[in-house]
């Protein structure tokens, strides 16, 4: 009996996977799988022979989302499911979650087809406090900046950032920056095949305007025990996600991996910050046994 093939899809900048996933091929081989690693847009790869394709460090998908989605649609067997990937690669999915009762960060959406002027963009920013400007299609914090409403220069920078994105035909999100992120960070809840795996604390990444902090903020994460309230919100978010998937596909679809980022807002209320179902960093190196759990989750699917 031949071994099932699992190809871990990555990007050209990380041809040997992200450091956090580096041990995954060996772990899969130990489970009777033939592991492969391939760059998703490498024209020399025959994806018909790739077996089950697991999306990992495809961090450049936002540069050409449509090309990436065409590739995903062409892959015979990809996880997570192609329709889920299409939904999750545009942060308008947060609107869907909010409609399904999830407490998400209140967001002002700036759409390129509206033809907004600089003044109109300016009036859509918060009147006080810090806020964030970011594209609706992005990965790893790319294209995201933090600004201060009370500082004229900072607001001007924010207008310039938003206008640059809009002029490139990209939808823009404006969100109030939650001070708790500086004090406590975000909590990432990681699930594999629908089961709780582990949680990490992600330190604050945004410290200034997009151009001044560099194109990609540095992410630092540490293992921590999530609170009961955080896990409860995670379960509510997963229920909303699966409700959407069922409405979209006509059936439920188990997610091989998922990460739900939650954060504490005003008055202690928890909010869903982001849901990562495509190129999610799973912080496998932070928690003993996490790498093995992910390999097990992939193996279960590979042997179906």
C-alpha positions as a Python dict, from the first residue, in 0.01 Angstrom:
ca = {
    (1, 'X'): (0, 0, 0),
    (2, 'X'): (147, 335, -103),
    (3, 'X'): (186, 611, 150),
    (4, 'X'): (-54, 906, 133),
    (5, 'X'): (113, 1223, 8),
    (6, 'X'): (77, 1549, 197),
    (7, 'X'): (220, 1866, 45),
    (8, 'X'): (277, 2163, 272),
    (9, 'X'): (222, 2478, 65),
    (10, 'X'): (447, 2774, 136),
    (11, 'X'): (566, 3096, -32),
    (12, 'X'): (882, 3170, -228),
    (13, 'X'): (1029, 3370, 61),
    (14, 'X'): (1005, 3060, 285),
    (15, 'X'): (1074, 2766, 53),
    (16, 'X'): (1152, 2540, 349),
    (17, 'X'): (852, 2654, 555),
    (18, 'X'): (833, 2896, 843),
    (19, 'X'): (1067, 2810, 1131),
    (20, 'X'): (766, 2720, 1346),
    (21, 'X'): (660, 2450, 1097),
    (22, 'X'): (1010, 2321, 1022),
    (23, 'X'): (962, 1995, 1214),
    (24, 'X'): (632, 1911, 1049),
    (25, 'X'): (764, 1705, 753),
    (26, 'X'): (953, 1471, 986),
    (27, 'X'): (652, 1439, 1215),
    (28, 'X'): (433, 1348, 917),
    (29, 'X'): (689, 1093, 793),
    (30, 'X'): (680, 929, 1136),
    (31, 'X'): (305, 883, 1084),
    (32, 'X'): (344, 693, 758),
    (33, 'X'): (296, 991, 527),
    (34, 'X'): (511, 1103, 237),
    (35, 'X'): (566, 1474, 314),
    (36, 'X'): (645, 1729, 50),
    (37, 'X'): (699, 2106, 60),
    (38, 'X'): (619, 2326, -240),
    (39, 'X'): (579, 2695, -318),
    (40, 'X'): (215, 2756, -407),
    (41, 'X'): (285, 2959, -724),
    (42, 'X'): (579, 2755, -851),
    (43, 'X'): (488, 2675, -1215),
    (44, 'X'): (697, 2358, -1209),
    (45, 'X'): (488, 2186, -940),
    (46, 'X'): (230, 1930, -1056),
    (47, 'X'): (-46, 1986, -801),
    (48, 'X'): (-247, 1696, -941),
    (49, 'X'): (23, 1474, -789),
    (50, 'X'): (48, 1668, -461),
    (51, 'X'): (-195, 1457, -260),
    (52, 'X'): (-358, 1651, 21),
    (53, 'X'): (-233, 2010, 22),
    (54, 'X'): (-212, 2183, 359),
    (55, 'X'): (-184, 2561, 349),
    (56, 'X'): (96, 2681, 573),
    (57, 'X'): (326, 2979, 516),
    (58, 'X'): (150, 3124, 210),
    (59, 'X'): (205, 3471, 354),
    (60, 'X'): (226, 3646, 18),
    (61, 'X'): (-128, 3561, -95),
    (62, 'X'): (-249, 3917, -32),
    (63, 'X'): (-20, 4052, -306),
    (64, 'X'): (-238, 3879, -565),
    (65, 'X'): (-538, 3729, -390),
    (66, 'X'): (-721, 3644, -712),
    (67, 'X'): (-425, 3446, -846),
    (68, 'X'): (-398, 3269, -513),
    (69, 'X'): (-769, 3180, -514),
    (70, 'X'): (-747, 3051, -870),
    (71, 'X'): (-466, 2826, -757),
    (72, 'X'): (-662, 2707, -452),
    (73, 'X'): (-960, 2627, -675),
    (74, 'X'): (-734, 2425, -905),
    (75, 'X'): (-590, 2205, -630),
    (76, 'X'): (-780, 1874, -615),
    (77, 'X'): (-766, 1847, -235),
    (78, 'X'): (-676, 2147, -21),
    (79, 'X'): (-727, 2215, 349),
    (80, 'X'): (-881, 2417, 468),
    (81, 'X'): (-1160, 2396, 206),
    (82, 'X'): (-1133, 2630, -95),
    (83, 'X'): (-1462, 2809, -17),
    (84, 'X'): (-1346, 2867, 340),
    (85, 'X'): (-1017, 3006, 208),
    (86, 'X'): (-1199, 3246, -26),
    (87, 'X'): (-1410, 3373, 266),
    (88, 'X'): (-1123, 3405, 513),
    (89, 'X'): (-876, 3585, 284),
    (90, 'X'): (-1089, 3901, 294),
    (91, 'X'): (-1155, 4048, 637),
    (92, 'X'): (-1509, 4141, 539),
    (93, 'X'): (-1577, 3800, 695),
    (94, 'X'): (-1590, 3995, 1022),
    (95, 'X'): (-1919, 4146, 903),
    (96, 'X'): (-2057, 3794, 866),
    (97, 'X'): (-1942, 3701, 1217),
    (98, 'X'): (-2096, 4017, 1363),
    (99, 'X'): (-2427, 3933, 1194),
    (100, 'X'): (-2408, 3593, 1360),
    (101, 'X'): (-2377, 3752, 1703),
    (102, 'X'): (-2003, 3768, 1754),
    (103, 'X'): (-1864, 4064, 1954),
    (104, 'X'): (-1608, 4194, 1704),
    (105, 'X'): (-1404, 4514, 1708),
    (106, 'X'): (-1629, 4793, 1575),
    (107, 'X'): (-1503, 4872, 1225),
    (108, 'X'): (-1551, 5155, 976),
    (109, 'X'): (-1515, 5021, 622),
    (110, 'X'): (-1375, 5247, 351),
    (111, 'X'): (-1450, 5108, 7),
    (112, 'X'): (-1256, 5217, -306),
    (113, 'X'): (-1570, 5235, -521),
    (114, 'X'): (-1704, 5514, -297),
    (115, 'X'): (-1443, 5756, -432),
    (116, 'X'): (-1389, 5914, -90),
    (117, 'X'): (-1196, 6240, -65),
    (118, 'X'): (-922, 6300, 193),
    (119, 'X'): (-1166, 6506, 397),
    (120, 'X'): (-1427, 6231, 391),
    (121, 'X'): (-1168, 5977, 500),
    (122, 'X'): (-1056, 6212, 778),
    (123, 'X'): (-1412, 6246, 913),
    (124, 'X'): (-1443, 5868, 945),
    (125, 'X'): (-1158, 5841, 1195),
    (126, 'X'): (-1228, 5830, 1571),
    (127, 'X'): (-1239, 6169, 1744),
    (128, 'X'): (-1002, 6061, 2021),
    (129, 'X'): (-763, 5786, 2122),
    (130, 'X'): (-551, 5557, 1908),
    (131, 'X'): (-684, 5378, 1604),
    (132, 'X'): (-568, 5133, 1339),
    (133, 'X'): (-579, 5155, 959),
    (134, 'X'): (-533, 4833, 763),
    (135, 'X'): (-630, 4671, 434),
    (136, 'X'): (-913, 4419, 429),
    (137, 'X'): (-688, 4175, 244),
    (138, 'X'): (-360, 4132, 428),
    (139, 'X'): (-147, 3874, 603),
    (140, 'X'): (74, 3898, 908),
    (141, 'X'): (-3, 4262, 982),
    (142, 'X'): (130, 4375, 645),
    (143, 'X'): (5, 4720, 551),
    (144, 'X'): (-122, 4800, 903),
    (145, 'X'): (-51, 5118, 1098),
    (146, 'X'): (-142, 5268, 1435),
    (147, 'X'): (-229, 5635, 1468),
    (148, 'X'): (-334, 5889, 1731),
    (149, 'X'): (-658, 6080, 1676),
    (150, 'X'): (-551, 6376, 1893),
    (151, 'X'): (-232, 6446, 1696),
    (152, 'X'): (-273, 6639, 1369),
    (153, 'X'): (41, 6492, 1211),
    (154, 'X'): (-64, 6139, 1302),
    (155, 'X'): (-412, 6190, 1156),
    (156, 'X'): (-254, 6326, 839),
    (157, 'X'): (-37, 6015, 815),
    (158, 'X'): (-344, 5798, 864),
    (159, 'X'): (-526, 5981, 583),
    (160, 'X'): (-227, 5926, 355),
    (161, 'X'): (-213, 5556, 446),
    (162, 'X'): (-584, 5504, 382),
    (163, 'X'): (-582, 5700, 56),
    (164, 'X'): (-283, 5503, -73),
    (165, 'X'): (-472, 5177, -16),
    (166, 'X'): (-796, 5308, -164),
    (167, 'X'): (-620, 5438, -474),
    (168, 'X'): (-483, 5088, -527),
    (169, 'X'): (-839, 4953, -521),
    (170, 'X'): (-813, 4801, -174),
    (171, 'X'): (-1082, 4813, 93),
    (172, 'X'): (-969, 4972, 419),
    (173, 'X'): (-1059, 4897, 780),
    (174, 'X'): (-1050, 5162, 1053),
    (175, 'X'): (-1070, 5029, 1408),
    (176, 'X'): (-1021, 5183, 1750),
    (177, 'X'): (-701, 5052, 1911),
    (178, 'X'): (-778, 4871, 2235),
    (179, 'X'): (-540, 4976, 2514),
    (180, 'X'): (-562, 4631, 2669),
    (181, 'X'): (-349, 4500, 2382),
    (182, 'X'): (-54, 4702, 2514),
    (183, 'X'): (-112, 4577, 2867),
    (184, 'X'): (-207, 4216, 2808),
    (185, 'X'): (-168, 4142, 2439),
    (186, 'X'): (-403, 3929, 2233),
    (187, 'X'): (-490, 3569, 2308),
    (188, 'X'): (-471, 3322, 2020),
    (189, 'X'): (-684, 3008, 2062),
    (190, 'X'): (-568, 2720, 1843),
    (191, 'X'): (-784, 2426, 1737),
    (192, 'X'): (-699, 2120, 1530),
    (193, 'X'): (-971, 1909, 1368),
    (194, 'X'): (-1220, 2085, 1593),
    (195, 'X'): (-1038, 2002, 1915),
    (196, 'X'): (-874, 2247, 2153),
    (197, 'X'): (-496, 2238, 2115),
    (198, 'X'): (-333, 2529, 2297),
    (199, 'X'): (-333, 2903, 2353),
    (200, 'X'): (-70, 3175, 2333),
    (201, 'X'): (-38, 3538, 2428),
    (202, 'X'): (67, 3762, 2141),
    (203, 'X'): (246, 4079, 2244),
    (204, 'X'): (140, 4413, 2096),
    (205, 'X'): (286, 4458, 1747),
    (206, 'X'): (165, 4801, 1640),
    (207, 'X'): (367, 5094, 1766),
    (208, 'X'): (325, 5358, 1499),
    (209, 'X'): (243, 5450, 1140),
    (210, 'X'): (278, 5187, 869),
    (211, 'X'): (582, 5335, 699),
    (212, 'X'): (769, 5406, 1021),
    (213, 'X'): (740, 5062, 1178),
    (214, 'X'): (830, 4865, 866),
    (215, 'X'): (616, 4666, 631),
    (216, 'X'): (563, 4368, 863),
    (217, 'X'): (547, 4409, 1242),
    (218, 'X'): (744, 4158, 1444),
    (219, 'X'): (525, 3907, 1624),
    (220, 'X'): (621, 3768, 1966),
    (221, 'X'): (411, 3495, 2127),
    (222, 'X'): (430, 3300, 2452),
    (223, 'X'): (234, 2999, 2573),
    (224, 'X'): (-29, 3083, 2834),
    (225, 'X'): (-345, 2942, 2985),
    (226, 'X'): (-651, 3101, 2832),
    (227, 'X'): (-929, 3205, 3066),
    (228, 'X'): (-1269, 3039, 3074),
    (229, 'X'): (-1419, 3352, 2917),
    (230, 'X'): (-1169, 3338, 2630),
    (231, 'X'): (-1236, 2970, 2557),
    (232, 'X'): (-1609, 3034, 2580),
    (233, 'X'): (-1585, 3311, 2321),
    (234, 'X'): (-1368, 3086, 2107),
    (235, 'X'): (-1640, 2820, 2109),
    (236, 'X'): (-1904, 3079, 2020),
    (237, 'X'): (-1688, 3201, 1733),
    (238, 'X'): (-1635, 2847, 1607),
    (239, 'X'): (-2010, 2787, 1616),
    (240, 'X'): (-2064, 3103, 1408),
    (241, 'X'): (-1793, 3000, 1161),
    (242, 'X'): (-1942, 2655, 1114),
    (243, 'X'): (-2288, 2803, 1080),
    (244, 'X'): (-2156, 3013, 792),
    (245, 'X'): (-1974, 2718, 635),
    (246, 'X'): (-2290, 2508, 647),
    (247, 'X'): (-2493, 2786, 487),
    (248, 'X'): (-2229, 2823, 216),
    (249, 'X'): (-2156, 2459, 138),
    (250, 'X'): (-2486, 2300, 237),
    (251, 'X'): (-2295, 2087, 486),
    (252, 'X'): (-2050, 2137, 769),
    (253, 'X'): (-1679, 2112, 696),
    (254, 'X'): (-1432, 2021, 966),
    (255, 'X'): (-1137, 2260, 979),
    (256, 'X'): (-800, 2091, 996),
    (257, 'X'): (-665, 2397, 1175),
    (258, 'X'): (-809, 2722, 1298),
    (259, 'X'): (-689, 3011, 1512),
    (260, 'X'): (-919, 3258, 1681),
    (261, 'X'): (-762, 3574, 1823),
    (262, 'X'): (-953, 3738, 2107),
    (263, 'X'): (-887, 4054, 2303),
    (264, 'X'): (-1033, 4230, 2603),
    (265, 'X'): (-1214, 4555, 2532),
    (266, 'X'): (-1376, 4816, 2751),
    (267, 'X'): (-1545, 4702, 3072),
    (268, 'X'): (-1379, 4362, 3038),
    (269, 'X'): (-1588, 4258, 2737),
    (270, 'X'): (-1412, 4010, 2511),
    (271, 'X'): (-1398, 4066, 2136),
    (272, 'X'): (-1301, 3849, 1842),
    (273, 'X'): (-1004, 4024, 1683),
    (274, 'X'): (-941, 3790, 1392),
    (275, 'X'): (-1004, 3438, 1262),
    (276, 'X'): (-716, 3269, 1075),
    (277, 'X'): (-802, 2969, 858),
    (278, 'X'): (-551, 3011, 573),
    (279, 'X'): (-188, 3085, 662),
    (280, 'X'): (-238, 3091, 1038),
    (281, 'X'): (72, 3082, 1253),
    (282, 'X'): (-9, 2805, 1501),
    (283, 'X'): (284, 2875, 1736),
    (284, 'X'): (376, 2508, 1744),
    (285, 'X'): (711, 2577, 1912),
    (286, 'X'): (554, 2751, 2211),
    (287, 'X'): (376, 2450, 2357),
    (288, 'X'): (507, 2095, 2414),
    (289, 'X'): (316, 1846, 2201),
    (290, 'X'): (161, 2107, 1970),
    (291, 'X'): (365, 1999, 1667),
    (292, 'X'): (269, 1637, 1725),
    (293, 'X'): (-98, 1731, 1764),
    (294, 'X'): (-93, 1912, 1431),
    (295, 'X'): (78, 1619, 1260),
    (296, 'X'): (-191, 1389, 1406),
    (297, 'X'): (-467, 1619, 1280),
    (298, 'X'): (-321, 1618, 929),
    (299, 'X'): (-264, 1241, 937),
    (300, 'X'): (-627, 1175, 1029),
    (301, 'X'): (-737, 1368, 719),
    (302, 'X'): (-467, 1217, 495),
    (303, 'X'): (-575, 860, 571),
    (304, 'X'): (-947, 926, 513),
}
